[in-house]
Coordinates of C-alpha atoms and ligand atoms in Angstrom, one line a residue:
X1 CA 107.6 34.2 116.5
X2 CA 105.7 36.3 119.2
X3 CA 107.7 39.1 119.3
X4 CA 107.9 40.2 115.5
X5 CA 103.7 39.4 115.6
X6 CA 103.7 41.9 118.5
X7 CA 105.9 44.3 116.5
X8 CA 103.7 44.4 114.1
X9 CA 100.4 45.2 116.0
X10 CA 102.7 48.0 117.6
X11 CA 103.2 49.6 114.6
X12 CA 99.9 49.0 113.5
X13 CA 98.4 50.5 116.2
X14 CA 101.0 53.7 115.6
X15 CA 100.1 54.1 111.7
X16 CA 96.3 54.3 113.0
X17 CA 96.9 56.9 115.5
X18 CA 98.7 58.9 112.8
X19 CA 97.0 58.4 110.1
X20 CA 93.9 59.7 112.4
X21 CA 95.8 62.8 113.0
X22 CA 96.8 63.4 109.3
X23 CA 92.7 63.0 108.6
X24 CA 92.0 66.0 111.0
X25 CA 89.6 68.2 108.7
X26 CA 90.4 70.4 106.0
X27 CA 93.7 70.0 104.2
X28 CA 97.3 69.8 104.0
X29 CA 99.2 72.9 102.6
X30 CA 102.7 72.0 100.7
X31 CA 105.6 74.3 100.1
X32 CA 108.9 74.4 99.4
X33 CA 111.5 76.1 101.3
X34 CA 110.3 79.1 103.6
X35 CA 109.5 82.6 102.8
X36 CA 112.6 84.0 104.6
X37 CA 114.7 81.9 102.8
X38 CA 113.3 83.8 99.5
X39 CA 114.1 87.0 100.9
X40 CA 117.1 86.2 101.5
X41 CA 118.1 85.6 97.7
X42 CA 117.7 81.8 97.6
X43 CA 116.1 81.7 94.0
X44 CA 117.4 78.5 92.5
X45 CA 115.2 75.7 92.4
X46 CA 115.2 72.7 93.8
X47 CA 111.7 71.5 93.2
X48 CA 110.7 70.6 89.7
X49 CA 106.6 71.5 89.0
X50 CA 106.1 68.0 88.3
X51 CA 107.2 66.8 92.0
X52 CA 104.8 70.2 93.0
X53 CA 101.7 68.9 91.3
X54 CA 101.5 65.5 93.3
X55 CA 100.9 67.9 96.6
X56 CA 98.3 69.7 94.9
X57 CA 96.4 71.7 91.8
X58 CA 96.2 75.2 93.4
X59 CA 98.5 77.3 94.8
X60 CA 101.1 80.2 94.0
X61 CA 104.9 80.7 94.4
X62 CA 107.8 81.5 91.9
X63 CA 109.5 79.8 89.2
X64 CA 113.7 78.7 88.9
X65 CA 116.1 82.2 89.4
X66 CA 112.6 84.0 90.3
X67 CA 111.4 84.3 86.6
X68 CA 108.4 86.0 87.5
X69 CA 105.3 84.8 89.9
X70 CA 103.8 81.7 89.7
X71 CA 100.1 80.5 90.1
X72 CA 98.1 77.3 90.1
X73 CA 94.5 76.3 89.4
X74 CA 92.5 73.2 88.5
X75 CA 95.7 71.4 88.2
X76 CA 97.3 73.6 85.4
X77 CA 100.2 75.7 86.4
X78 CA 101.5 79.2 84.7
X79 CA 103.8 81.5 84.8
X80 CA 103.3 85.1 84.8
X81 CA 106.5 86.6 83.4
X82 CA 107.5 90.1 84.4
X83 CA 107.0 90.8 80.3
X84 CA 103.4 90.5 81.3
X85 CA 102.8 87.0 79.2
X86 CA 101.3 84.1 80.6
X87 CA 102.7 80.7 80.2
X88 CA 102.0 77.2 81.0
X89 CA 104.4 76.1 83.0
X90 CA 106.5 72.5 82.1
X91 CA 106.7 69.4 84.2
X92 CA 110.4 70.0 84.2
X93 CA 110.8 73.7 85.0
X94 CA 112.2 74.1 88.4
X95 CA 111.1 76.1 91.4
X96 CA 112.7 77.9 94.4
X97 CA 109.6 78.6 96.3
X98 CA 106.0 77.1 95.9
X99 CA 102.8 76.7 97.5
X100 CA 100.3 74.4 97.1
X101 CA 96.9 72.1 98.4
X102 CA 94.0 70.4 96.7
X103 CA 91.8 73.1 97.1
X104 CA 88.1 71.9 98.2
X105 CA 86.3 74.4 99.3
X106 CA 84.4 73.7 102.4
X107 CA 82.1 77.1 102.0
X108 CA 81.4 79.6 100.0
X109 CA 79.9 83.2 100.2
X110 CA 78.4 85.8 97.3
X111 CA 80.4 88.9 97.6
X112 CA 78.0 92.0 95.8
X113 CA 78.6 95.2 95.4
X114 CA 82.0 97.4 94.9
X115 CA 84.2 95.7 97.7
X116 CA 87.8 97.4 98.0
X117 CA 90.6 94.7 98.6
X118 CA 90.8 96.0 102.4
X119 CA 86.8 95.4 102.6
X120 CA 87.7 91.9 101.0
X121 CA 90.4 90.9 103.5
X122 CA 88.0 91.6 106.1
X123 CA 84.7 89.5 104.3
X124 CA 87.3 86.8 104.1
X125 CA 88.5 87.3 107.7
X126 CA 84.9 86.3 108.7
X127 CA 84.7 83.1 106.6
X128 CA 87.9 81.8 109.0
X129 CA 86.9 80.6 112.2
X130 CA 90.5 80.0 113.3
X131 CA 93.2 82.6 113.6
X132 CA 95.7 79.2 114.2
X133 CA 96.0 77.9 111.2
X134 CA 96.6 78.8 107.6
X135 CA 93.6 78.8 105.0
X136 CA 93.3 78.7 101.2
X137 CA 90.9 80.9 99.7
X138 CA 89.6 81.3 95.6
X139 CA 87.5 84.3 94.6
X140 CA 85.9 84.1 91.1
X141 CA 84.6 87.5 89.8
X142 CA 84.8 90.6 87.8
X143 CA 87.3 93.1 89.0
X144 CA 86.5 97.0 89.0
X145 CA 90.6 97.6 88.9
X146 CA 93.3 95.2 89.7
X147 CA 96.9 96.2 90.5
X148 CA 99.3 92.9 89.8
X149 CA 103.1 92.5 89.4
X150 CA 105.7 90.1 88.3
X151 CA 109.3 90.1 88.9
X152 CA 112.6 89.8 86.6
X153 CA 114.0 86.9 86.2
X154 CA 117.6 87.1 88.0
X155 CA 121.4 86.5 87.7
X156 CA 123.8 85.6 90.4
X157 CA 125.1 86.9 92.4
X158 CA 121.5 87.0 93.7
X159 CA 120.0 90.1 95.7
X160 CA 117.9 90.5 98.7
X161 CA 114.4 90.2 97.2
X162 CA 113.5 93.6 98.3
X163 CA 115.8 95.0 95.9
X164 CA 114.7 92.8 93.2
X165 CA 110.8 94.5 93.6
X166 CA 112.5 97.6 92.7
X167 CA 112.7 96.4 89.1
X168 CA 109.2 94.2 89.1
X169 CA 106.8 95.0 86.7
X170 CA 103.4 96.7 87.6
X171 CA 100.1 95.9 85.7
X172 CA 97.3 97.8 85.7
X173 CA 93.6 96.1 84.8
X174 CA 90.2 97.5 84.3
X175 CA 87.5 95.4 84.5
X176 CA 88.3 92.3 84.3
X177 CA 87.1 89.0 84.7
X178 CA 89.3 86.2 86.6
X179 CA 90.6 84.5 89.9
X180 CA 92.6 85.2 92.7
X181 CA 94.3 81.9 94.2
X182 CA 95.6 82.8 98.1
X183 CA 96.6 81.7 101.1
X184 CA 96.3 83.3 104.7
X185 CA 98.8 82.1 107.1
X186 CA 99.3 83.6 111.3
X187 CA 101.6 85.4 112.2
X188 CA 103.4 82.6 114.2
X189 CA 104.4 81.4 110.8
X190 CA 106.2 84.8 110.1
X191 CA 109.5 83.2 109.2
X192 CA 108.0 80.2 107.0
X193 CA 105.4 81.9 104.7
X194 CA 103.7 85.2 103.9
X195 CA 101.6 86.1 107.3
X196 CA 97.6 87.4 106.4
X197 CA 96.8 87.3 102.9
X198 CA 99.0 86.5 99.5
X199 CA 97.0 86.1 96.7
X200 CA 98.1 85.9 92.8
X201 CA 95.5 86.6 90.1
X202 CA 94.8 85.1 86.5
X203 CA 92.4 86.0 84.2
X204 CA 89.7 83.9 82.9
X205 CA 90.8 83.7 79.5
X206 CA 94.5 83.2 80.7
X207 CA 96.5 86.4 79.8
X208 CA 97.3 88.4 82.4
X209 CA 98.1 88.2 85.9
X210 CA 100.2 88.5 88.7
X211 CA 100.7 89.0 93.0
X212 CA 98.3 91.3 93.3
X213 CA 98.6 94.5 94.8
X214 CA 95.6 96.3 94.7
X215 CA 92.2 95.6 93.4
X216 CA 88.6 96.7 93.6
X217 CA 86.0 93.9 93.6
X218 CA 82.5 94.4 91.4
X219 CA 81.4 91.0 92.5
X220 CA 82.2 87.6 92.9
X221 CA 82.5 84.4 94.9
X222 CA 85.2 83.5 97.5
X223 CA 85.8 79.6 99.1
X224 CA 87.9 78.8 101.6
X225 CA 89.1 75.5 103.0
X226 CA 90.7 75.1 106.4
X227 CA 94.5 73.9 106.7
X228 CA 96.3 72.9 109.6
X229 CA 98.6 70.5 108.2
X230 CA 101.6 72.6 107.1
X231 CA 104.1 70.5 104.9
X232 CA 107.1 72.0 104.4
X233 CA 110.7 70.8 102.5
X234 CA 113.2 72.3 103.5
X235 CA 116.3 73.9 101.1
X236 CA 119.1 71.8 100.6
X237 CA 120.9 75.2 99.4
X238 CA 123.6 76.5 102.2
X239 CA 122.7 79.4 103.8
X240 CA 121.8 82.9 101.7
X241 CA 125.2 84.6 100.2
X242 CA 123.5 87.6 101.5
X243 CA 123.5 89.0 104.7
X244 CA 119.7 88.7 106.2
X245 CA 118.5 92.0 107.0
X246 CA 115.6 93.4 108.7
X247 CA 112.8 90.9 107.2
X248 CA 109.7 92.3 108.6
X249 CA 110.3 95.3 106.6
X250 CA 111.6 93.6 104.0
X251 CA 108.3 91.3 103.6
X252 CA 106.3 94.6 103.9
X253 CA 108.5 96.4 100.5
X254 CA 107.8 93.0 98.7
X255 CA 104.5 91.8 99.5
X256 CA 102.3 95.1 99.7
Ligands
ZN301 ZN1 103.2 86.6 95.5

């Protein structure tokens, strides 16, 4: 009788402890597979948006044979097709690669004046007080310019993402209202997920978008909230077909 009582304060004791360390503040970031696995051609999905949407309501990634970019906000989910068109996404629709928390903001600062995206990186860069761990940030304004893109959707055999950005779409926008969703992850995590900043833009009335480029800022807000929980699940898919190449490079063609 003693013992299994004993047990059970053990593991008692062991689910407090962790859950202590799962409540360390700011949030929990969720994705599926790993950025190098995405370069490497993996673009079938094994996560369906409706599993996705219990890990949170903001975020950005692709959609199933990478048909085009993917962002998330206040729970809804779209997809930015390389066609330009915006479309909610279903509860069914699979994805290869997504990225996602419950975004609450834990500050929040008035960005005036003409700010160029490099000027913006660096605003944001002082709103993180950690270069350890990965942040989420959310920037409501109007838009001087904004460069986005979206990628084709693919067939197998699958290529090397970087070839696949040689056929994305580019779209250009002139003053525009909307909101970039992002994430800014340290270099350590290289292999996993983008490293600095990855945003993906909508606009407010829900018809354009896209992984933005370029933009110019004419004002806005940004938030951020601290994460340094990483979840990750990891492909079942075997390894990539393709070869892997030189990443770094690779992520620099496709992210910039
Ligand atoms: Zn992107």
């Amino acid at each position: 009788m003693h013992i299994p009582i004993l047990r059970l304060v053990v593991a008692c004791v062991v689910a407090i402890v962790t859950a202590g360390c799962a409540q360390r503040p700011g949030g929990v970031v969720f994705q599926n597979s790993t950025i190098d696995a995405l370069l490497d051609g993996n673009y079938d999905g094994e996560v369906s948006f409706e599993q996705l949407r219990r890990h949170g309501d903001f975020g950005l990634g692709t959609l199933n044979e990478l048909d085009g970019e993917m962002l998330a906000l206040g729970g809804e989910f779209y997809q930015i097709r390389s066609d330009g068109l915006v479309i909610p996404v279903a509860g069914e629709t699979l994805t290869p690669f997504g990225v996602v928390t419950f975004f609450r903001p834990e500050a929040s600062h008035e960005i005036a004046g003409a700010t160029t995206f490099k000027e913006l990186q660096a605003r944001l860069d002082s709103m993180r007080p950690s270069d350890g761990h990965a942040y989420a940030f959310r920037v409501d304004g109007r838009f001087a310019s904004l460069r986005a893109r979206s990628v084709p959707r693919q067939n197998r055999p699958y290529a090397r993402l970087a070839e696949v950005v040689k056929g994305q779409s580019v779209f250009e926008m002139a003053d525009v209202e909307g909101t970039l969703v992002g994430f800014w992850y340290p270099e350590s995590m290289r292999h996993v997920n983008v490293p600095g900043y990855h945003f993906h833009f909508i606009t407010t009335d829900r018809t354009a978008g896209g992984h933005v480029l370029d933009l110019t800022l004419a004002s806005g807000r940004a938030s951020v909230q601290s994460l340094p929980t990483v979840q990750i699940a990891l492909p079942h898919h075997p390894p990539a077909t393709q070869p892997a190449g030189d990443r770094s490079d690779e992520l620099e063609q496709v992210e910039k």
